[in-house]
Amino acid sequence: MTHQDTTSSSTTQLFSHWATALRDFWGLEVALSRLDGEYDLNLLAKTRDGTGYILKVMRRQCETWLVDMQVKAFEHMADRMPDLPCPRVVPPVKGPSLLTLPDEDGEPRLVWLLNQLPGRCYARVEPKSDALIHEIGTVLGGTARALADFQHSGLNRSFKWDLMQAGWIRDRLAAIDDPVRHALLERICVDFTALEPQLAALPRQAVHNDANDYNIMVHGGLTRPCHVSGLIDLGDMCAAPRVCDLAIAAAYIALDHPKPDAAIAALVAGYHAANPLTGAETDMILPLLRARLAVSVVNSTLMAAENPDDPYVTISQTPAWRFLEGNNLHDGLMAARLRAACGLPVVDGAERVLAWLDRQRGTFAPVMGEDLTHAPMGSLSVEESTWPQNPFHLPAEEAARVGEEFEDNGRIWLGYYHEPRLIYTDDVFRKGPWKASDRRTVHLAVDAFAPAGAPLFAPLKGEVFVAEYRDGHLDYGGVIILRHEIPEGDPFYTLYGHLDPEFLNRLKPGDIVEKGAQFCCLGDPGMNGGWSPHVHFQLALTTDGIETDWPGVGDPDEMYLWRAICPNPAALLNLSDDKVRYHPTDRDGIRAERAAHFGGNLSLTYTSPVMLVRGWQHHLFDEWGRPYLDAYNNVPHVGHAHPRIQAIAADQLKRVNTNTRYLHPAQTAFADTVLSKLPDVFEVCFFVNSGSEANELALRLARAHTGAKGIITPDHGYHGNTTGAVAISAYKFNKPNGIGQADWVELVDVADDYRGSFRRDDPHRAEKFAGLVDGAIDRLQHRGQGVAGFIAEIFPSVGGQIIPPKGYLAAVYEKIRAAGGVCIADEVQTGLGRLGEIYFGFEHQDILPDIVVLGKPIGNGHPLGVLVTTKAIAESFDNGIEFFSTFGGSTLSCRIGKAVLDIVDEEGLQANAQAMGKRLMAGLKALEERYDSVGDVRGMGLFLGVELINPDGSEATDICSYVKNRMRDHRILIGSEGPRDNILKIRPPLTITSDDVDMIITVLDGILGEVSGHTNS
């Protein structure tokens, strides 16, 4: 018998033995499989109906008290908190929950049974969202509450994983021979020693003690949000302060997390929601977390010395070292963060300071030397202001004029606290590598704008804490921080920024400034960081973690922290909080109003829709100033908020906006520019207000020229929302409850050589797809409709970003013309240089249409459509009945349309589309090679599609929805299309840059990795 046969026979014997035990003692008929286990035998038992159990066969000589403690703890939790997600002990038909049974070799083993929890371990879950981590904290807090009165003699054991006993590593640090690491661990030991008396004073209780990422079970996936299904493995239980349990869980949550501070805060907030903490406890979490990781790395180093041939021992410590060496989490700031996340005073005494300031409101000396009660407010918010023009660059000349619209002969005006602004453009405000990364936008102070040189007065007595000059662009310039105390002795601080640095000759740290004393004055732009003259007046309840370098603005997703550290300073200005507090538009309120006032079929993109209030080039901004990379909207062809288009629109609206019933040179100038981009056969333009109207007009021209009515078009096409356009748009009329197919419309298969009837391995696929038109022609002629024309998106977009095989449309056009019809090219999605190598899509197919339709991109957001055709077709339409479109061909529209075409040329956007398209295609192709969920990547220039598939090759609608929403979570907007909505649609404005392309590829890479984790688990 071979070794393999022996192993197989042994496994069969093992499974047979324990299957018999489950039948005899628990009355279960099961199939068994083996699970991982370091010391014990864990068997997954499945009944015929799919119910799962975990049979725990403990190692030989395992102490009975250890297993008994776990069994009773699980039973205790189930009794105290029945809704708590945790395994349930399944008792035998008769006898105690913990049995002693002989194993397959006749040796006695402790055996018990648990129900199987759904899902997989947290270590294998992506993404590790704040919401999921918060829930883990809630479950851990609930577990601690359930175990608070659990008693067992085994809890008071002495072992190395009891965090109360972490000091054991002090005498073993010699094992760490790297001097830098050795010094790091020494510092952790010093911090732990200082903490020990406070820790010893806390009450002790039963704790899980090992809530690591393999002991937390999670269920959910692509189509369902992830939720905690349970906390397993009580093998490390002991008696300790509950904060030790939380710190251990925080250590594992933080490892390799891209935002460990936010992750820890989410965990602690969740714990606090279920089991309220004290401020003193939250302050201990970071030093205890480090102590736990120090124990881990010292222990693994000692084990590696004893087991030099076991590579796992040293590999397992790598994430811990990465955290200890690579994360500069400040203890004071982290303590404040955790307190704020729990809604606790950000520092001891903070509540007393705030109460005192509120009581003293109205009694402080006026900072600006006058009563500000009636001072007007001026908003620089994302929603209400257009400062700066370019939200990624605020040049000195623009910074010096910020807010000039509120100037009133030197009268003081105020800027809001808690106001999201886009004026903070320097890289120091960005929190990631990309332009669309998180950035700090929310103002943490009140601004008072006044002429340079205006004096400032101390609102109350204070000691100079900081007096310095910061000369960086958009920095504070001259800045003073004063330290104050309330009568109870609690400190707080005020900051005055953008000052004339002349005070440096008079003030130094430690000096006292009396209440009402003039101590500084406003600087001009040459000395105050480059800003228009004003004081940035900020309050802070602690400087621990911000020291002398206060952030003047905060990340909108961290305002729970910054509002707590730097609350509204209105009281010190003798103002009401509400006067100076800014409230951005409530997105949920807008959504509710929209639902009340608009039709239900007006859709919103993304599971969590975005509210976008500003744009620039290929980026958009929400009401909080969060940037989004727009990789989806082809309407702003030359970029959002293009300055030239802004200027032209404003200029023309100052003059006149008329229509084509009157002569104006803008109309013929626009027509000349459009026709210059097309072959000479095109001589006539019709200007309308949308692509829908242009396609509707195309049907009229085709019918007027041919005398026939029938139209042939590819399936799942889209040509607009007018009655006629919907009738030729299978994407609309074939939907459930759609109007259905008209008798004058014939559909042919989309020339999709990835998933269609004829594939890429067929060299004759173009001719075969084109051959499908023959039957459509016959059917129309048989019904007496005749063939008026064939209309198609040159590259079908809603059909799935399809690139037809070369020769397809040439063959189709030949057949259509032979049947008497005209050929209409819908270039709304593909025209005007988007494809990079060519200006129009029809060039790719080496064809010459009879009618070309252009739509939304030609107006860059202004409603505009263009139909271009031959003189012969135009003459057939000229039957004496006037054609008129009120807004089509308006002077404003014509000037904007011409500007768009000029900008494409003059700013090299077609060449950019080609270069960025190649870069993007190369990155997407690399992802196609790496991930099974990517079935196909196709496109040209900045018209690209990524077809996502299931493991069986079918259309992956759920995966596509997941990817699209996760890209939005990472601030990248993309769309999805195709008959099964499984194709990512990437069509950014033509201004996109290489950094943005790299962001798309990098983020998509990570998200497809998440998909692989879901589909393979």
Short mmCIF file of N, CA and C in Angstrom, two decimals, residues 339 345-360 485-492 541:
data_model
loop_
_atom_site.label_atom_id
_atom_site.label_comp_id
_atom_site.label_asym_id
_atom_site.label_seq_id
_atom_site.Cartn_x
_atom_site.Cartn_y
_atom_site.Cartn_z
N ARG A 339 -11.91 59.31 22.10
CA ARG A 339 -12.93 59.94 22.94
C ARG A 339 -14.01 60.57 22.07
N PRO A 345 -15.96 63.69 26.33
CA PRO A 345 -15.14 64.91 26.29
C PRO A 345 -13.77 64.61 25.70
N VAL A 346 -13.34 65.45 24.77
CA VAL A 346 -12.13 65.16 24.01
C VAL A 346 -10.90 65.15 24.90
N VAL A 347 -10.98 65.83 26.02
CA VAL A 347 -9.91 65.84 27.01
C VAL A 347 -10.57 66.11 28.35
N ASP A 348 -9.99 65.63 29.43
CA ASP A 348 -10.59 65.89 30.74
C ASP A 348 -10.72 67.40 30.96
N GLY A 349 -11.89 67.82 31.35
CA GLY A 349 -12.15 69.24 31.58
C GLY A 349 -12.78 69.94 30.40
N ALA A 350 -12.84 69.29 29.25
CA ALA A 350 -13.39 69.95 28.06
C ALA A 350 -14.82 70.41 28.27
N GLU A 351 -15.62 69.59 28.93
CA GLU A 351 -17.01 69.98 29.15
C GLU A 351 -17.12 71.20 30.07
N ARG A 352 -16.18 71.31 31.03
CA ARG A 352 -16.19 72.48 31.92
C ARG A 352 -15.81 73.75 31.15
N VAL A 353 -14.82 73.63 30.26
CA VAL A 353 -14.41 74.79 29.46
C VAL A 353 -15.57 75.27 28.60
N LEU A 354 -16.23 74.35 27.91
CA LEU A 354 -17.32 74.74 27.01
C LEU A 354 -18.48 75.37 27.78
N ALA A 355 -18.78 74.83 28.97
CA ALA A 355 -19.86 75.40 29.77
C ALA A 355 -19.49 76.81 30.24
N TRP A 356 -18.22 77.00 30.63
CA TRP A 356 -17.78 78.32 31.09
C TRP A 356 -17.83 79.33 29.95
N LEU A 357 -17.35 78.95 28.76
CA LEU A 357 -17.39 79.85 27.62
C LEU A 357 -18.82 80.26 27.30
N ASP A 358 -19.74 79.33 27.40
CA ASP A 358 -21.13 79.64 27.10
C ASP A 358 -21.70 80.62 28.13
N ARG A 359 -21.34 80.42 29.40
CA ARG A 359 -21.83 81.34 30.44
C ARG A 359 -21.25 82.74 30.27
N GLN A 360 -20.02 82.82 29.78
CA GLN A 360 -19.35 84.11 29.65
C GLN A 360 -19.65 84.80 28.32
N GLU A 485 -7.00 79.91 30.85
CA GLU A 485 -7.51 78.98 31.86
C GLU A 485 -8.85 79.50 32.36
N ILE A 486 -9.76 78.56 32.64
CA ILE A 486 -11.01 78.93 33.31
C ILE A 486 -10.74 78.91 34.81
N PRO A 487 -11.64 79.42 35.61
CA PRO A 487 -11.38 79.48 37.06
C PRO A 487 -11.05 78.13 37.69
N GLU A 488 -11.61 77.04 37.14
CA GLU A 488 -11.31 75.70 37.70
C GLU A 488 -9.92 75.21 37.32
N GLY A 489 -9.20 75.97 36.48
CA GLY A 489 -7.84 75.60 36.10
C GLY A 489 -7.71 74.83 34.81
N ASP A 490 -8.82 74.54 34.15
CA ASP A 490 -8.75 73.81 32.88
C ASP A 490 -8.29 74.75 31.77
N PRO A 491 -7.33 74.32 30.94
CA PRO A 491 -6.81 75.19 29.89
C PRO A 491 -7.60 75.09 28.59
N PHE A 492 -7.51 76.14 27.79
CA PHE A 492 -7.93 76.10 26.40
C PHE A 492 -7.08 77.11 25.65
N LEU A 541 -9.42 72.92 22.46
CA LEU A 541 -9.54 72.48 23.85
C LEU A 541 -8.31 71.70 24.31
#
